[in-house]
Amino acid sequence: MEPLNMEKKWVFPLVVSSLICVFIIATSFNMGLVSSVQTINSLFSVFPSRVSVSQTDPAFVESKVLPPPPPPKIHIPRFAYMVSGSKGDLEKLWRTLRVLYHPLNQYIVHLDLESSVEERQDLASRVKNDTIFAKVGNVHLITKANMVTYRGPTMVSNTLHACAILLKKSKDWDWFINLSASDYPLMTQDDTDILFAFSSLDRSLNFIDHTSRLRWKEGQRAKPLIIDPGLYKSTKSDIFYATEKRELPTAFKLFTGSAWMVLSRAFVEYCIWGWDNLPRTLLMYYTNFVSSPEGYFHTVICNVPEYAQTAVNHDLHYISWDIPPKQHPHTLTVNDTTKMIRSNAPFARKFKQDSHVLDKIDTELLHRKSGSFVQGGWCSGNPTCSEVGDPTRLKPGQGAQRLARLMASIVLSSKFKENQCH
């Protein structure tokens, strides 16, 4: 029992001594006996520790709360434009190209085989000698001209040709847009109405006016068999009809609509590669179809479930038709300006060369000086737009607001799904 009693006698003095030591150490902080926190750390550095103390990084709860992440950057879309024309369209095509131009986009231009050699050479010279086009390198010319007739399949063939070139030239574009020299934009690329409005859209969307209700087209376009001389002749002539007719197909459903479209890159790749063979099968079928540009892409997209759900039933054009409608739409004049603007569409057709309404659009909607590019964030240098500034600067204007209203009515509305491929 004595060793046990001796051990108990030492417990109390040991506890008291420990408390006194702790008190002295704590007091030394206040009295300046310990010069720094680092000194204390060095005293205990021989012991492992997972906690490090630092003067410059105080252990407050607030310091562990990370600052909010910066807002996500807007992924500016890129467009791949095809602008095509025929005999006598050089000046119209050139004007439309310069109004549409933006360094972020890709462009391919084509004057068909009906245009003169001089016209095609002049276009090639203008593209080559334009300072901005040469610096950026995003304007391409189809040098070997194709024969194109609107009522036959050669226009579809020419469009697919342009798509293939654009896919090869650049991997950095989101939508393909086909326009003619008779089209004109109603809002700017830069400053930046169209680019800004498309920035928030799903990149898989395809803007293609379509319907399966053929009506009179069933008897006048789907059943007749035609031959397009543009497939084998070097001079343009109208299609001619075979004596026999054919029934409507049962392997796929026919659709028809506008020949002017805004197609996603994914769908364009599908049309070119055609990994399940449907695009090629339909291309062969539409070889003998009247006005195949108004049916080929529509039938392809609506017969593939993956892409049918991406079809937006609008061609993003303002087009006015005479009553009763003729083969070609009404030629737009100054009297149509209000209707064009109220349509909220980014493009309109059809215009005559150097029409006064184009000057009005330049002045009031595009704020463009005669012959120049449409000024925006990318324009720099002296004279203006002689150098490329900041092509990513977005400054949406009234055109973006109009286009946003259109998108709200055709993409964000409850009728979006109801209007797909029916």
XYZ file of C-alpha atoms in Angstrom:
422
model
C 0.000 0.000 0.000
C 2.891 2.419 0.615
C 3.963 2.672 -3.068
C 0.345 3.430 -3.975
C 0.128 6.222 -1.373
C 3.444 7.667 -2.539
C 2.096 7.812 -6.190
C -1.026 9.681 -5.088
C 1.074 12.258 -3.259
C 2.805 13.211 -6.522
C -0.350 13.592 -8.608
C -1.524 16.878 -7.081
C 1.851 18.712 -7.349
C 2.205 17.484 -10.963
C -1.188 18.873 -11.976
C -0.483 22.233 -10.313
C 2.929 22.491 -12.007
C 1.391 21.793 -15.411
C -1.221 24.516 -14.960
C 1.469 27.019 -13.972
C 3.511 26.213 -17.095
C 0.513 26.691 -19.346
C -0.222 30.003 -17.657
C 3.362 31.237 -18.156
C 3.394 30.289 -21.847
C 0.055 32.001 -22.477
C 1.207 35.108 -20.661
C 4.396 35.260 -22.680
C 2.381 35.945 -25.823
C 0.925 39.069 -24.319
C 4.260 40.212 -22.832
C 6.170 39.875 -26.093
C 8.382 37.057 -24.818
C 7.596 35.099 -27.941
C 8.338 37.222 -30.984
C 6.240 35.490 -33.602
C 3.911 32.691 -34.400
C 6.642 31.226 -36.559
C 8.860 30.873 -33.473
C 6.210 28.810 -31.717
C 5.820 26.718 -34.820
C 9.553 26.051 -34.856
C 9.382 24.905 -31.248
C 6.820 22.256 -32.116
C 8.126 21.422 -35.579
C 9.392 18.109 -34.393
C 5.805 16.953 -33.921
C 3.767 15.982 -36.961
C 0.798 18.179 -37.627
C -1.855 18.486 -40.308
C -2.628 22.085 -39.414
C -0.313 24.830 -40.626
C -0.492 28.318 -39.209
C 0.315 31.337 -41.336
C 0.234 35.046 -40.664
C -0.792 35.830 -44.240
C -3.579 33.269 -44.329
C -5.661 33.743 -41.119
C -7.864 30.830 -40.243
C -11.200 32.592 -40.438
C -14.314 30.894 -41.719
C -14.793 33.701 -44.247
C -11.442 32.926 -45.864
C -12.626 29.443 -46.755
C -15.629 30.735 -48.711
C -14.565 30.906 -52.345
C -15.599 33.942 -54.395
C -18.487 33.317 -56.792
C -17.367 32.017 -60.191
C -17.352 34.541 -63.033
C -20.404 34.468 -65.289
C -20.008 32.018 -68.167
C -18.713 33.552 -71.360
C -21.149 33.734 -74.249
C -20.125 31.241 -76.891
C -20.436 33.371 -79.985
C -21.859 31.304 -82.835
C -20.308 31.158 -86.273
C -22.248 30.981 -89.518
C -21.241 29.423 -92.815
C -22.918 31.339 -95.634
C -23.417 30.302 -99.225
C -24.272 33.250 -101.488
C -25.079 32.200 -105.051
C -26.036 33.977 -108.242
C -26.393 33.616 -111.970
C -25.968 35.701 -115.113
C -25.989 39.433 -114.354
C -25.897 38.938 -110.559
C -22.281 39.961 -109.889
C -23.021 43.386 -108.390
C -25.962 42.103 -106.326
C -23.912 39.191 -105.004
C -20.966 41.418 -104.120
C -23.171 43.873 -102.255
C -24.904 41.106 -100.290
C -21.559 39.495 -99.419
C -20.066 42.708 -98.018
C -23.185 43.480 -95.995
C -23.140 39.972 -94.509
C -19.425 39.953 -93.752
C -18.009 39.264 -90.310
C -14.525 37.829 -89.521
C -15.961 35.036 -87.350
C -18.052 33.560 -90.174
C -17.221 31.495 -93.247
C -18.437 32.414 -96.742
C -18.587 30.625 -100.047
C -19.713 32.442 -103.200
C -20.761 31.006 -106.538
C -21.777 32.399 -109.899
C -23.250 29.555 -111.933
C -22.227 28.435 -115.387
C -24.809 30.658 -117.075
C -22.887 33.742 -115.954
C -20.126 34.929 -118.253
C -16.483 34.012 -117.822
C -15.758 37.728 -117.337
C -18.224 37.940 -114.446
C -16.707 34.922 -112.703
C -13.176 36.220 -113.225
C -14.185 39.643 -111.900
C -15.664 38.040 -108.761
C -12.500 35.984 -108.229
C -10.362 39.117 -108.600
C -12.468 41.080 -106.115
C -12.254 38.328 -103.485
C -8.503 37.947 -103.988
C -7.734 41.665 -103.859
C -9.960 42.622 -100.937
C -7.620 43.474 -98.044
C -9.836 42.129 -95.251
C -10.797 38.958 -97.129
C -7.101 38.264 -97.780
C -6.107 38.838 -94.128
C -8.859 36.759 -92.544
C -9.093 34.107 -95.256
C -12.738 33.207 -94.664
C -14.213 33.989 -98.111
C -14.012 31.100 -100.583
C -14.951 30.921 -104.240
C -16.260 27.937 -106.179
C -13.934 28.335 -109.130
C -15.363 25.502 -111.223
C -18.871 26.828 -111.785
C -21.878 24.511 -111.653
C -24.948 24.672 -113.871
C -27.916 25.509 -111.628
C -31.607 25.404 -112.515
C -34.059 26.169 -109.745
C -36.735 23.704 -110.840
C -34.362 20.761 -111.097
C -31.988 18.934 -108.738
C -28.909 20.941 -109.727
C -29.616 23.556 -107.064
C -29.634 20.834 -104.393
C -26.395 19.449 -105.835
C -24.813 22.913 -105.756
C -25.890 23.447 -102.136
C -24.415 20.102 -101.060
C -21.225 20.991 -102.936
C -20.940 24.251 -100.979
C -21.634 22.431 -97.689
C -18.863 19.922 -98.385
C -16.354 22.702 -99.107
C -17.307 24.611 -95.954
C -16.940 21.477 -93.813
C -13.486 20.964 -95.272
C -12.405 24.598 -94.937
C -13.352 25.076 -91.283
C -14.477 23.081 -88.257
C -15.454 26.235 -86.402
C -18.984 27.069 -87.545
C -22.397 26.227 -86.118
C -25.024 26.926 -88.803
C -25.135 26.854 -92.590
C -27.228 29.544 -94.317
C -28.000 29.525 -98.046
C -28.822 32.840 -99.698
C -29.084 34.102 -103.249
C -27.835 37.369 -104.690
C -31.461 38.565 -104.471
C -31.500 38.199 -100.661
C -30.568 40.946 -98.210
C -30.189 41.066 -94.414
C -32.562 43.170 -92.316
C -30.225 43.273 -89.312
C -26.483 43.373 -88.743
C -24.026 40.536 -88.219
C -21.900 42.679 -85.958
C -22.928 45.243 -83.407
C -24.242 42.321 -83.220
C -27.831 41.463 -83.808
C -27.778 38.049 -85.489
C -24.711 36.699 -83.681
C -26.023 37.858 -80.308
C -29.528 36.481 -80.801
C -28.194 33.061 -81.830
C -25.745 32.879 -78.904
C -28.370 31.556 -76.508
C -29.880 28.998 -78.900
C -29.367 25.256 -78.962
C -26.779 24.603 -81.686
C -28.772 21.570 -82.901
C -31.765 23.618 -84.115
C -32.580 23.657 -87.837
C -34.698 26.480 -89.258
C -36.523 24.974 -92.207
C -40.052 25.830 -93.304
C -41.823 22.516 -93.955
C -45.122 20.644 -94.205
C -46.301 17.181 -95.242
C -49.513 18.608 -96.724
C -48.526 18.496 -100.379
C -51.979 19.419 -101.754
C -51.594 20.566 -105.385
C -47.884 19.739 -105.275
C -48.716 16.039 -105.064
C -50.050 15.976 -108.606
C -47.866 18.702 -110.126
C -44.499 18.023 -108.482
C -44.315 14.652 -106.728
C -45.911 12.372 -109.333
C -44.479 13.782 -112.585
C -41.068 12.501 -113.690
C -38.724 15.192 -115.008
C -35.264 15.425 -116.534
C -33.017 18.383 -115.731
C -30.731 19.244 -118.697
C -28.478 21.047 -116.243
C -27.148 17.630 -115.216
C -25.509 17.039 -118.591
C -25.560 20.263 -120.647
C -23.331 23.344 -120.422
C -26.138 25.729 -121.353
C -29.205 26.412 -119.246
C -32.586 25.172 -120.410
C -35.820 24.321 -118.671
C -36.679 20.869 -117.374
C -38.761 18.538 -119.508
C -41.317 15.929 -118.490
C -41.432 12.189 -119.093
C -44.689 10.713 -120.334
C -45.098 8.364 -117.378
C -45.824 9.291 -113.769
C -45.060 7.606 -110.451
C -46.949 6.985 -107.228
C -46.024 8.535 -103.877
C -43.291 6.641 -102.024
C -44.064 4.293 -99.125
C -40.506 3.929 -97.767
C -40.462 7.561 -96.580
C -42.846 10.476 -96.146
C -42.597 13.512 -98.420
C -42.298 17.051 -97.075
C -42.132 20.370 -98.863
C -41.418 23.986 -97.962
C -39.072 26.919 -98.535
C -35.768 26.485 -100.358
C -34.049 28.905 -97.941
C -32.782 27.398 -94.701
C -30.555 27.737 -91.642
C -29.156 24.262 -90.961
C -27.105 23.025 -88.020
C -23.604 21.743 -88.632
C -24.582 18.307 -87.295
C -27.419 17.981 -89.819
C -25.230 19.239 -92.672
C -22.633 16.602 -91.811
C -25.369 13.966 -91.856
C -26.523 15.093 -95.318
C -22.960 14.929 -96.654
C -21.834 11.693 -95.000
C -25.236 9.954 -94.982
C -24.097 7.108 -92.752
C -27.459 5.324 -92.939
C -27.773 6.005 -96.725
C -31.065 7.926 -96.494
C -29.633 11.240 -97.786
C -28.235 9.486 -100.869
C -31.442 7.538 -101.469
C -33.498 10.724 -101.305
C -31.026 12.567 -103.513
C -31.593 9.940 -106.204
C -35.374 10.158 -105.733
C -35.389 13.966 -105.993
C -33.332 13.878 -109.202
C -36.646 13.491 -111.064
C -38.710 15.745 -108.810
C -40.061 19.160 -109.840
C -38.534 21.962 -107.707
C -36.488 19.567 -105.578
C -34.880 22.410 -103.530
C -38.300 22.803 -101.896
C -38.398 19.190 -100.746
C -35.051 17.425 -100.430
C -33.703 18.753 -97.115
C -37.213 18.861 -95.651
C -37.842 15.191 -96.398
C -34.422 14.156 -95.087
C -34.772 15.935 -91.755
C -38.345 14.826 -91.077
C -37.671 11.151 -91.803
C -34.858 10.903 -89.227
C -36.251 11.017 -85.642
C -32.952 12.332 -84.290
C -33.188 15.435 -86.465
C -36.965 15.758 -86.765
C -37.110 17.021 -83.183
C -34.676 19.826 -84.068
C -36.741 21.242 -86.958
C -38.065 24.769 -86.432
C -40.869 25.508 -88.884
C -39.552 28.849 -90.156
C -37.027 29.868 -92.832
C -36.055 33.182 -91.112
C -37.022 35.093 -94.259
C -39.590 37.700 -95.092
C -41.048 36.695 -98.468
C -44.136 38.246 -100.009
C -46.193 36.349 -102.584
C -48.552 37.767 -105.148
C -52.218 36.737 -105.134
C -52.610 34.292 -106.746
C -48.995 33.186 -106.144
C -46.648 33.029 -109.102
C -43.527 30.946 -109.602
C -41.363 33.666 -108.067
C -42.176 35.854 -105.048
C -43.177 39.493 -105.184
C -40.249 41.870 -105.738
C -39.887 43.987 -102.588
C -39.930 47.786 -102.704
C -39.888 50.695 -100.255
C -43.612 50.129 -99.718
C -42.803 46.770 -98.099
C -40.359 48.178 -95.526
C -42.778 48.275 -92.595
C -43.933 44.692 -93.199
C -40.340 43.507 -93.474
C -39.411 45.058 -90.127
C -42.545 43.806 -88.379
C -41.808 40.257 -89.522
C -38.763 40.263 -87.187
C -36.993 38.081 -89.770
C -33.221 38.534 -90.228
C -33.413 38.173 -94.044
C -35.750 39.167 -96.864
C -36.106 38.463 -100.558
C -36.518 39.189 -103.435
C -34.818 42.479 -104.361
C -33.791 44.066 -107.628
C -30.249 45.311 -108.133
C -29.564 48.764 -106.661
C -33.181 49.122 -105.595
C -33.929 52.185 -103.467
C -35.270 49.929 -100.730
C -31.773 48.473 -100.270
C -30.394 51.961 -99.657
C -33.165 52.507 -97.123
C -32.274 49.254 -95.329
C -28.597 50.263 -95.322
C -29.326 53.650 -93.811
C -32.064 52.874 -91.300
C -31.412 49.263 -90.238
C -27.766 48.484 -90.925
C -26.260 51.985 -90.492
C -24.017 51.248 -93.463
C -22.326 53.681 -95.787
C -22.482 53.014 -99.501
C -20.083 50.292 -100.604
C -18.590 49.659 -97.171
C -18.843 46.839 -94.674
C -21.419 47.089 -91.908
C -19.450 48.695 -89.072
C -19.160 46.958 -85.726
C -16.780 45.822 -83.020
C -14.492 44.079 -85.499
C -13.975 47.223 -87.604
C -10.710 49.024 -86.945
C -8.049 51.040 -88.735
C -8.127 54.154 -90.888
C -10.196 54.119 -93.032
C -12.749 52.296 -90.916
C -12.889 48.511 -91.347
C -9.479 48.410 -93.049
C -8.224 46.356 -90.082
C -9.793 43.644 -87.896
C -10.435 44.864 -84.357
C -12.304 42.823 -81.736
C -14.683 40.437 -83.536
C -15.980 39.032 -80.227
C -17.416 42.304 -78.939
C -21.177 42.007 -78.837
C -23.319 45.109 -78.726
C -26.884 44.050 -79.545
C -29.155 46.618 -81.123
C -32.779 46.829 -82.168
C -32.300 44.012 -84.657
C -31.378 41.633 -81.819
C -34.556 42.605 -80.005
C -36.651 41.915 -83.083
C -34.976 38.574 -83.667
C -35.426 37.647 -80.010
C -39.161 38.245 -80.376
C -39.235 36.004 -83.426
C -37.347 33.250 -81.591
C -39.745 33.514 -78.676
C -42.667 32.906 -81.018
C -41.195 30.009 -83.000
C -38.751 28.263 -80.636
C -39.842 29.067 -77.096
C -43.580 28.878 -77.700
C -45.769 25.921 -76.749
C -46.448 25.335 -80.463
C -42.803 24.547 -81.215
C -43.285 20.757 -80.936
C -46.702 20.911 -82.582
C -45.211 22.398 -85.749
C -42.443 19.828 -86.185
C -42.638 17.530 -89.210
C -46.435 17.290 -89.488
